Amino acid sequence: MEGSRILREYPITLGRIEGHGRRGRAYTADYVLVYRNHKLAVVDAKAWHHSLTEGLAQGKDYADRLAARFAYASNGQGIFGVDMQIGREGAVSCYPSPDELWNLTFAESNAWRDRFAVVPFEDKGGYFQPRYAFRIGARTASGSNSRLRILRPSGEEKFM
């Protein structure tokens, strides 16, 4: 579907800074479902011999870190889904379509969100990715009437 992507092995954070040039374990989601430049769901995949809910806690943690509403866990035999907003959990027969996820996540229409959803993020061919705090801040600000204040390294301010 146009405007939808599945990001594989998506880096969430680079890992905690431990000092002396070392970092802790990085957080990486198996799959992130993106539609209209919004991360809507996280899928944690495990091997066939693991239980269906083996990766559920990890999927929930990653969905929370990415501010995604849905988390899914799968072992190749079935799919277990969680709606993080209302707390509904259970086995599902198939993954929802991007439009279904969008309508469940954003039930109320928002003109600004719809305008920004069609503008692609300039990532210079995948070289540049926004930092964790910027992604979460931009997501939070787009859902409210507030403006996002960005301080650039040059000291220049930019408002979105």
PDB file of C-alpha atoms in Angstrom, residues 1-86:
ATOM      1  CA  MET A   1       0.000   0.000   0.000  1.00  0.00           C
ATOM      2  CA  GLU A   2       1.332   3.448  -0.890  1.00  0.00           C
ATOM      3  CA  GLY A   3       2.850   5.290   2.061  1.00  0.00           C
ATOM      4  CA  SER A   4       3.403   2.138   4.118  1.00  0.00           C
ATOM      5  CA  ARG A   5       6.716   0.521   4.994  1.00  0.00           C
ATOM      6  CA  ILE A   6       7.989  -2.328   7.102  1.00  0.00           C
ATOM      7  CA  LEU A   7      11.295  -1.442   8.745  1.00  0.00           C
ATOM      8  CA  ARG A   8      13.395  -4.498   9.615  1.00  0.00           C
ATOM      9  CA  GLU A   9      15.817  -4.499  12.567  1.00  0.00           C
ATOM     10  CA  TYR A  10      14.932  -0.899  13.376  1.00  0.00           C
ATOM     11  CA  PRO A  11      17.368   0.766  15.826  1.00  0.00           C
ATOM     12  CA  ILE A  12      15.460   2.418  18.673  1.00  0.00           C
ATOM     13  CA  THR A  13      18.384   3.652  20.774  1.00  0.00           C
ATOM     14  CA  LEU A  14      22.135   3.312  20.443  1.00  0.00           C
ATOM     15  CA  GLY A  15      22.452   2.047  24.015  1.00  0.00           C
ATOM     16  CA  ARG A  16      23.188   3.672  27.336  1.00  0.00           C
ATOM     17  CA  ILE A  17      26.462   5.615  27.511  1.00  0.00           C
ATOM     18  CA  GLU A  18      28.670   3.826  30.035  1.00  0.00           C
ATOM     19  CA  GLY A  19      31.773   6.003  29.738  1.00  0.00           C
ATOM     20  CA  HIS A  20      35.240   5.571  28.253  1.00  0.00           C
ATOM     21  CA  GLY A  21      33.710   5.379  24.774  1.00  0.00           C
ATOM     22  CA  ARG A  22      31.563   2.340  25.584  1.00  0.00           C
ATOM     23  CA  ARG A  23      27.824   1.889  25.257  1.00  0.00           C
ATOM     24  CA  GLY A  24      25.389  -0.604  26.706  1.00  0.00           C
ATOM     25  CA  ARG A  25      23.183  -2.914  24.690  1.00  0.00           C
ATOM     26  CA  ALA A  26      21.342  -1.150  21.873  1.00  0.00           C
ATOM     27  CA  TYR A  27      17.589  -1.603  21.518  1.00  0.00           C
ATOM     28  CA  THR A  28      16.569  -2.914  18.091  1.00  0.00           C
ATOM     29  CA  ALA A  29      13.003  -3.842  17.095  1.00  0.00           C
ATOM     30  CA  ASP A  30      12.578  -6.803  14.743  1.00  0.00           C
ATOM     31  CA  TYR A  31       9.941  -5.018  12.623  1.00  0.00           C
ATOM     32  CA  VAL A  32       8.281  -1.603  12.788  1.00  0.00           C
ATOM     33  CA  LEU A  33       5.136  -0.939  10.755  1.00  0.00           C
ATOM     34  CA  VAL A  34       5.106   2.619   9.360  1.00  0.00           C
ATOM     35  CA  TYR A  35       2.272   4.364   7.544  1.00  0.00           C
ATOM     36  CA  ARG A  36       2.168   8.045   6.539  1.00  0.00           C
ATOM     37  CA  ASN A  37       5.481   8.646   8.350  1.00  0.00           C
ATOM     38  CA  HIS A  38       4.063   7.415  11.688  1.00  0.00           C
ATOM     39  CA  LYS A  39       5.253   4.305  13.493  1.00  0.00           C
ATOM     40  CA  LEU A  40       2.008   2.492  14.238  1.00  0.00           C
ATOM     41  CA  ALA A  41       3.083  -0.959  15.433  1.00  0.00           C
ATOM     42  CA  VAL A  42       6.055  -3.046  16.540  1.00  0.00           C
ATOM     43  CA  VAL A  43       6.398  -6.753  15.740  1.00  0.00           C
ATOM     44  CA  ASP A  44       8.702  -8.985  17.782  1.00  0.00           C
ATOM     45  CA  ALA A  45       9.513 -12.230  15.996  1.00  0.00           C
ATOM     46  CA  LYS A  46      10.761 -15.389  17.678  1.00  0.00           C
ATOM     47  CA  ALA A  47      11.788 -18.803  16.355  1.00  0.00           C
ATOM     48  CA  TRP A  48       9.234 -21.523  15.580  1.00  0.00           C
ATOM     49  CA  HIS A  49       9.953 -23.546  18.749  1.00  0.00           C
ATOM     50  CA  HIS A  50       9.315 -20.620  21.135  1.00  0.00           C
ATOM     51  CA  SER A  51       5.892 -19.937  22.631  1.00  0.00           C
ATOM     52  CA  LEU A  52       3.624 -17.413  20.933  1.00  0.00           C
ATOM     53  CA  THR A  53       3.992 -14.824  23.698  1.00  0.00           C
ATOM     54  CA  GLU A  54       7.742 -15.273  24.236  1.00  0.00           C
ATOM     55  CA  GLY A  55       8.617 -11.854  22.778  1.00  0.00           C
ATOM     56  CA  LEU A  56       5.545 -10.007  23.995  1.00  0.00           C
ATOM     57  CA  ALA A  57       7.219  -8.127  26.857  1.00  0.00           C
ATOM     58  CA  GLN A  58      10.017  -6.990  24.561  1.00  0.00           C
ATOM     59  CA  GLY A  59       7.515  -5.927  21.889  1.00  0.00           C
ATOM     60  CA  LYS A  60       5.520  -3.932  24.450  1.00  0.00           C
ATOM     61  CA  ASP A  61       8.688  -2.238  25.703  1.00  0.00           C
ATOM     62  CA  TYR A  62       9.740  -1.262  22.182  1.00  0.00           C
ATOM     63  CA  ALA A  63       6.230  -0.039  21.285  1.00  0.00           C
ATOM     64  CA  ASP A  64       6.267   2.107  24.424  1.00  0.00           C
ATOM     65  CA  ARG A  65       9.703   3.544  23.555  1.00  0.00           C
ATOM     66  CA  LEU A  66       8.553   4.361  20.005  1.00  0.00           C
ATOM     67  CA  ALA A  67       5.166   5.679  21.193  1.00  0.00           C
ATOM     68  CA  ALA A  68       3.419   3.138  18.959  1.00  0.00           C
ATOM     69  CA  ARG A  69      -0.073   2.066  19.923  1.00  0.00           C
ATOM     70  CA  PHE A  70       0.173  -1.584  18.846  1.00  0.00           C
ATOM     71  CA  ALA A  71       2.612  -4.388  19.659  1.00  0.00           C
ATOM     72  CA  TYR A  72       2.604  -7.835  18.089  1.00  0.00           C
ATOM     73  CA  ALA A  73       4.508 -11.020  18.879  1.00  0.00           C
ATOM     74  CA  SER A  74       4.832 -13.958  16.521  1.00  0.00           C
ATOM     75  CA  ASN A  75       6.630 -17.284  16.371  1.00  0.00           C
ATOM     76  CA  GLY A  76       5.620 -18.120  12.796  1.00  0.00           C
ATOM     77  CA  GLN A  77       2.704 -20.254  13.976  1.00  0.00           C
ATOM     78  CA  GLY A  78       0.422 -17.465  15.174  1.00  0.00           C
ATOM     79  CA  ILE A  79       0.140 -13.775  16.032  1.00  0.00           C
ATOM     80  CA  PHE A  80      -0.524 -12.247  19.452  1.00  0.00           C
ATOM     81  CA  GLY A  81      -1.558  -8.579  19.468  1.00  0.00           C
ATOM     82  CA  VAL A  82      -1.715  -5.876  22.114  1.00  0.00           C
ATOM     83  CA  ASP A  83      -3.447  -2.514  21.986  1.00  0.00           C
ATOM     84  CA  MET A  84      -1.225  -0.455  24.286  1.00  0.00           C
ATOM     85  CA  GLN A  85      -3.780   2.333  24.709  1.00  0.00           C
ATOM     86  CA  ILE A  86      -6.732   0.322  26.016  1.00  0.00           C
TER      87      ILE A  86
END
